[in-house]
Coordinates of C-alpha atoms in Angstrom, one line a residue:
M1 CA -50.0 95.6 35.1
S2 CA -52.8 97.9 36.3
S3 CA -55.7 98.7 34.0
I4 CA -55.7 102.2 35.4
P5 CA -53.1 104.8 34.1
R6 CA -51.2 106.8 36.7
L7 CA -53.1 109.9 35.7
F8 CA -56.3 108.4 37.1
A9 CA -54.8 106.6 40.1
A10 CA -57.1 107.0 43.2
L11 CA -58.9 109.8 41.4
V12 CA -62.4 109.0 42.9
D13 CA -63.0 108.8 46.6
D14 CA -66.0 106.6 47.5
A15 CA -68.6 108.9 49.0
A16 CA -71.5 106.4 48.6
V17 CA -73.0 107.2 52.1
F18 CA -73.3 110.9 51.3
P19 CA -76.0 112.7 49.2
P20 CA -77.4 112.2 46.7
G21 CA -76.5 108.5 47.0
N22 CA -77.2 108.1 50.7
A23 CA -76.3 104.4 50.8
P24 CA -76.6 102.6 54.2
L25 CA -73.1 102.3 55.7
L26 CA -73.0 98.5 55.7
E27 CA -74.1 98.5 52.0
A28 CA -71.4 101.0 51.2
V29 CA -68.8 98.9 52.9
S30 CA -69.8 95.8 50.9
A31 CA -69.8 97.7 47.7
H32 CA -66.4 99.2 48.5
R33 CA -65.0 95.7 49.0
T34 CA -66.2 94.9 45.5
H35 CA -64.5 98.0 44.1
R36 CA -61.2 97.0 45.8
V37 CA -61.1 93.6 44.0
S38 CA -62.3 94.9 40.6
W39 CA -60.3 95.6 37.5
Y40 CA -60.7 99.4 38.2
A41 CA -59.6 99.1 41.8
D42 CA -56.7 101.6 41.3
L43 CA -59.2 104.3 40.3
V44 CA -60.8 104.3 43.7
G45 CA -59.6 106.3 46.7
P46 CA -60.6 105.8 50.4
L47 CA -64.2 105.1 51.6
L48 CA -65.4 108.4 53.0
V49 CA -67.3 108.1 56.3
P50 CA -68.9 110.8 58.5
A51 CA -66.9 111.1 61.7
S52 CA -70.1 110.8 63.7
R53 CA -70.4 107.2 62.3
A54 CA -66.8 106.1 62.5
A55 CA -67.4 103.8 65.5
E56 CA -69.8 101.8 63.4
L57 CA -67.0 100.6 61.2
G58 CA -65.5 98.3 63.8
D59 CA -62.7 96.1 62.4
V60 CA -63.4 97.4 58.9
A61 CA -61.4 100.5 59.7
G62 CA -58.2 98.5 59.2
E63 CA -59.3 96.6 56.1
F64 CA -59.0 99.4 53.5
P65 CA -58.3 103.2 53.5
I66 CA -60.8 105.4 55.2
G67 CA -61.4 109.1 54.9
L68 CA -63.2 110.9 57.7
I69 CA -65.6 113.8 57.0
G70 CA -65.7 116.0 60.0
D71 CA -69.5 116.5 60.3
T72 CA -69.1 116.9 64.1
G73 CA -66.3 119.5 64.1
L74 CA -62.9 118.9 65.8
P75 CA -64.3 117.3 69.0
G76 CA -66.1 114.7 66.9
L77 CA -62.9 113.9 65.0
D78 CA -61.1 113.3 68.3
A79 CA -63.9 110.8 69.3
A80 CA -63.6 109.1 66.0
L81 CA -59.8 108.7 66.4
A82 CA -60.3 107.4 69.9
A83 CA -62.7 104.8 68.6
G84 CA -59.8 103.2 66.7
T85 CA -60.3 104.7 63.3
A86 CA -56.9 105.2 61.6
P87 CA -57.8 107.4 58.6
R88 CA -55.7 108.1 55.6
Q89 CA -57.3 111.5 55.4
V90 CA -59.6 113.9 57.3
E91 CA -61.7 116.6 55.7
L92 CA -63.3 119.4 57.6
A93 CA -65.2 122.6 56.5
V94 CA -63.5 125.5 58.2
A95 CA -66.1 128.2 57.5
R96 CA -69.5 128.7 55.9
R97 CA -70.0 130.9 52.8
G98 CA -69.4 134.5 53.7
E99 CA -67.4 133.7 56.9
D100 CA -63.7 134.4 57.5
P101 CA -62.0 131.0 57.0
L102 CA -58.8 131.9 58.9
P103 CA -60.0 131.2 62.5
G104 CA -61.3 127.8 61.6
L105 CA -58.3 127.0 59.5
R106 CA -55.9 127.9 62.3
S107 CA -57.8 125.7 64.7
L108 CA -57.6 122.8 62.2
L109 CA -53.9 123.2 61.6
E110 CA -53.2 123.3 65.3
W111 CA -55.3 120.2 65.8
H112 CA -53.4 118.5 63.0
A113 CA -50.0 119.2 64.3
G114 CA -48.0 116.0 64.8
R115 CA -50.7 113.8 63.2
P116 CA -49.5 111.5 60.3
F117 CA -52.6 111.6 58.1
E118 CA -53.5 114.1 55.4
V119 CA -56.0 116.8 56.2
Y120 CA -58.2 118.8 53.8
A121 CA -59.6 122.1 54.8
E122 CA -62.8 122.9 52.9
I123 CA -62.6 126.6 52.1
P124 CA -65.5 128.6 50.6
L125 CA -64.8 130.2 47.3
T126 CA -65.7 133.7 48.7
W127 CA -63.7 136.5 50.4
G128 CA -60.8 135.3 52.5
C129 CA -60.0 132.3 50.3
L130 CA -56.7 133.6 49.1
G131 CA -55.6 134.4 52.7
A132 CA -56.5 130.9 53.7
L133 CA -54.4 129.5 50.9
D134 CA -51.5 131.7 52.0
L135 CA -51.8 130.2 55.5
L136 CA -51.8 126.7 54.2
A137 CA -48.8 127.3 52.0
E138 CA -47.0 128.8 55.1
S139 CA -48.0 125.8 57.1
E140 CA -46.8 123.3 54.5
A141 CA -43.4 125.1 54.2
G142 CA -42.9 124.5 57.9
R143 CA -44.3 121.0 58.0
G144 CA -42.3 118.4 59.9
A145 CA -41.8 114.8 58.8
E146 CA -44.2 113.6 61.5
R147 CA -47.2 115.5 60.1
G148 CA -49.3 114.7 57.0
R149 CA -49.9 117.1 54.3
A150 CA -52.5 119.9 54.9
S151 CA -54.3 120.9 51.7
P152 CA -57.4 122.9 50.6
K153 CA -60.7 121.5 49.4
F154 CA -63.3 123.4 47.4
R155 CA -67.0 122.8 46.7
T156 CA -68.0 122.7 43.0
G157 CA -71.7 121.9 43.3
G158 CA -74.7 121.4 45.5
L159 CA -78.4 122.0 45.8
A160 CA -78.2 125.7 44.9
A161 CA -76.9 127.5 41.8
E162 CA -74.5 129.7 43.8
L163 CA -72.6 126.5 44.9
F164 CA -71.4 126.0 41.3
P165 CA -68.4 128.2 40.7
T166 CA -68.0 129.7 37.2
P167 CA -65.1 128.5 35.1
D168 CA -63.3 131.8 35.8
D169 CA -63.8 131.5 39.5
L170 CA -62.6 127.9 39.7
A171 CA -59.7 128.8 37.4
A172 CA -58.7 131.5 39.8
V173 CA -58.4 129.2 42.7
I174 CA -56.7 126.5 40.7
V175 CA -54.0 128.9 39.5
A176 CA -53.7 130.3 43.1
C177 CA -53.0 126.7 44.3
A178 CA -50.4 126.2 41.5
E179 CA -48.7 129.4 42.4
R180 CA -48.4 128.3 46.1
G181 CA -47.4 124.7 45.4
L182 CA -50.7 123.4 47.0
R183 CA -52.5 120.3 45.9
Y184 CA -56.2 120.5 46.3
K185 CA -59.4 118.4 46.4
L186 CA -62.9 119.0 45.0
T187 CA -66.3 117.9 46.2
A188 CA -69.8 117.8 44.8
G189 CA -71.1 117.9 41.3
L190 CA -68.3 116.1 39.5
H191 CA -70.0 112.8 38.5
H192 CA -69.3 113.2 34.8
A193 CA -66.2 113.8 32.7
I194 CA -67.3 116.7 30.5
R195 CA -68.9 120.0 31.5
H196 CA -72.7 119.7 31.0
T197 CA -76.1 121.0 32.1
E198 CA -78.4 118.7 34.0
P199 CA -81.9 119.0 32.4
E200 CA -83.6 118.3 35.7
T201 CA -82.1 121.2 37.6
G202 CA -80.7 123.5 35.0
F203 CA -77.4 123.5 36.9
T204 CA -74.2 123.4 34.8
H205 CA -71.8 121.0 36.3
H206 CA -68.0 121.0 35.9
G207 CA -66.5 118.0 34.2
F208 CA -63.8 116.1 36.1
L209 CA -61.8 115.6 32.8
N210 CA -62.0 119.4 32.3
V211 CA -60.6 119.9 35.8
L212 CA -57.9 117.4 35.3
V213 CA -56.7 118.9 32.0
A214 CA -57.0 122.4 33.4
S215 CA -55.0 121.5 36.5
A216 CA -52.2 120.1 34.4
A217 CA -52.2 123.3 32.4
A218 CA -52.1 125.4 35.5
A219 CA -49.2 123.3 36.9
A220 CA -47.4 124.0 33.7
G221 CA -47.8 127.8 34.1
E222 CA -51.0 128.4 32.0
P223 CA -52.6 131.8 33.0
R224 CA -56.1 132.0 34.5
S225 CA -57.8 132.8 31.2
G226 CA -56.4 129.6 29.5
V227 CA -57.3 127.5 32.5
A228 CA -60.9 128.9 32.5
G229 CA -61.1 128.1 28.8
L230 CA -60.4 124.5 29.4
L231 CA -62.9 124.3 32.3
A232 CA -65.6 125.8 30.0
L233 CA -65.2 123.2 27.2
T234 CA -68.3 121.1 26.6
T235 CA -66.9 118.9 23.8
P236 CA -64.7 115.9 24.7
D237 CA -62.2 115.7 21.9
P238 CA -59.7 118.4 22.9
L239 CA -59.8 117.2 26.5
V240 CA -59.3 113.5 25.6
R241 CA -56.4 114.5 23.4
A242 CA -54.8 116.4 26.2
A243 CA -55.4 113.7 28.8
S244 CA -54.0 111.0 26.4
G245 CA -50.7 112.8 26.2
I246 CA -50.1 112.6 30.0
L247 CA -51.8 109.3 30.9
H248 CA -48.7 107.7 32.3
A249 CA -47.6 110.8 34.4
D250 CA -48.6 111.5 38.0
R251 CA -51.7 113.6 38.2
P252 CA -50.6 117.2 38.6
L253 CA -51.9 119.6 41.3
W254 CA -55.3 118.0 41.8
T255 CA -55.7 115.2 44.4
G256 CA -59.1 114.1 43.2
F257 CA -62.8 114.2 44.2
G258 CA -65.4 112.4 46.2
S259 CA -68.4 110.8 44.3
C260 CA -71.4 108.9 45.6
S261 CA -71.1 106.9 42.4
I262 CA -67.9 105.1 41.3
A263 CA -69.8 103.7 38.2
E264 CA -70.6 107.1 36.6
P265 CA -67.0 108.5 36.3
L266 CA -65.7 105.0 35.5
D267 CA -68.2 104.6 32.7
D268 CA -67.4 108.0 31.3
L269 CA -63.7 107.2 31.1
V270 CA -64.4 103.9 29.4
D271 CA -66.8 105.6 26.9
L272 CA -64.2 108.2 26.1
G273 CA -61.6 105.5 25.4
L274 CA -59.3 106.6 28.2
L275 CA -59.8 103.3 30.2
S276 CA -60.2 99.7 29.0
K277 CA -60.5 96.6 31.1
E278 CA -59.0 94.4 28.3
N279 CA -56.4 96.8 27.0
P280 CA -54.6 98.9 29.6
R281 CA -53.2 102.0 28.0

């Protein structure tokens, strides 16, 4: 029996080589092997690797699931695939903040046609976002069996305050995904379970347990205001109670998030009593 409830299965992609961790690739591969044989292995998703470095993986690419981050654009992704990488998922930013995401999204969907892996289009939480979600929903409605799922990805943190969406802004996009039947992924800033302010930067980070509970509420039809209220909570008790009630269900709506640290989200779940090595819940 797994020590990881279904609610947390493959919740955290291993982004050890990305900032702020910046682990050397070989070191990240070695650590990922350890994660794969640890009691918490089922918590861990693919090892995320820049497409520009995929060729360095060699035979490792077939050892465990890999996610490619398209740091080189679509041509670089083609080169990574040609080098023998068989990814479980590919992630690519389709626009910068303030740009229309539709042209880049259309190019990504055209490139993805007929490919079996999942693709995540990183869409800025600015103007054009809802139109991009409409296009993704339309694409998914017409998806053939030979093509993997195409889903949105949103940034929830970074090195500037404007990269941290407010609870209301994040709630709006979560509800929009629920209304369109789209699963989504998040990236950046989600190392800890509960919403909090980092004293070093003054940035207020979203909590991944907040997001999980809010996503479940949105999937059940909760309006934007209620979802935003859950995202804004800074006390763990109501979030732990809500998560405890759905531990053995599939995670609704939210695919998960990448983190340069597996230990931080793992330790938070243990400290909150939602995970235990000795006593699987």
